Amino acid sequence: MEYNSGTGGGHAVSFPSPSLDMPPSKSITRTPTELVTYSSTVPFAEARARLEEYIKRNASIEQGVLAKIGGAESAEELTKAVGDVTQGGDFLFFQDYTFNGFLSLLEGRTVPPTKGYIFGNPLIARFILERDLIGGTFIPPRILLREHGYQGHSSGRPLTTLQYHKPSTLLPKAHLDRDKELKKQLEGLDAKIEEMVLEVLDENGPVKGKL
């Protein structure tokens, strides 16, 4: 690449062209990741019904909340779209996916019911992401609902588990040490997810689905 200085001397200064063959750089940062597992004898179908009610699955779909969030042109419009679905609750439904169907076909055996969910709330996420956008690697959160069959439990009923990565353990510790507000927001999200899980797997909770 040449650049003419415009001094009238007619001399051109050459600069090396950017290399197109430069490989991408890579770095690895360790995080104190924790995988949380809660188990209960609440039947899978009941736990699923409770979880989907908690994250407002039906309302999120019926009201097209993702499209409304994506198309919002003001903070007020976005906040209203979220509030119309959550009705004072914490979370919205974003996506779900079933694992046992295709695994049963590919493995030639019956895989117990296993379903994953992506859920969240942009009004909660903003306080995390505005402080550290690396949080976008795990925001919105995911959770896995599984039936484990009969495990010798005294009730004679199969176990159901909910598993998720604890949000406050998914960023480098140094990030949280230098930003106490970020740590507070992540621990608040930890608490909200745990509250949801305990309600879903409460063996004395109200029946939402089919036992």
Tab-separated table of C-alpha atoms in Angstrom, residues 18 25 48 68 80 92 101 103 130 133 144 151 180 184 189:
chain	number	residue	atom	x	y	z
A	18	PRO	CA	-2.165	-6.283	6.637
A	25	SER	CA	-5.191	-15.848	18.928
A	48	ARG	CA	-42.229	-30.283	33.821
A	68	LYS	CA	-41.638	-8.097	21.000
A	80	LYS	CA	-43.990	-3.658	29.130
A	92	LEU	CA	-39.621	-15.799	30.663
A	101	GLY	CA	-36.507	-38.722	21.454
A	103	LEU	CA	-31.243	-40.424	21.548
A	130	GLU	CA	-23.770	-3.968	31.407
A	133	LEU	CA	-20.467	-8.738	28.550
A	144	LEU	CA	-31.870	-29.655	32.332
A	151	GLN	CA	-33.012	-45.687	41.979
A	180	LYS	CA	-18.774	-6.232	43.979
A	184	LYS	CA	-24.144	-9.201	43.933
A	189	LEU	CA	-29.622	-14.689	39.928
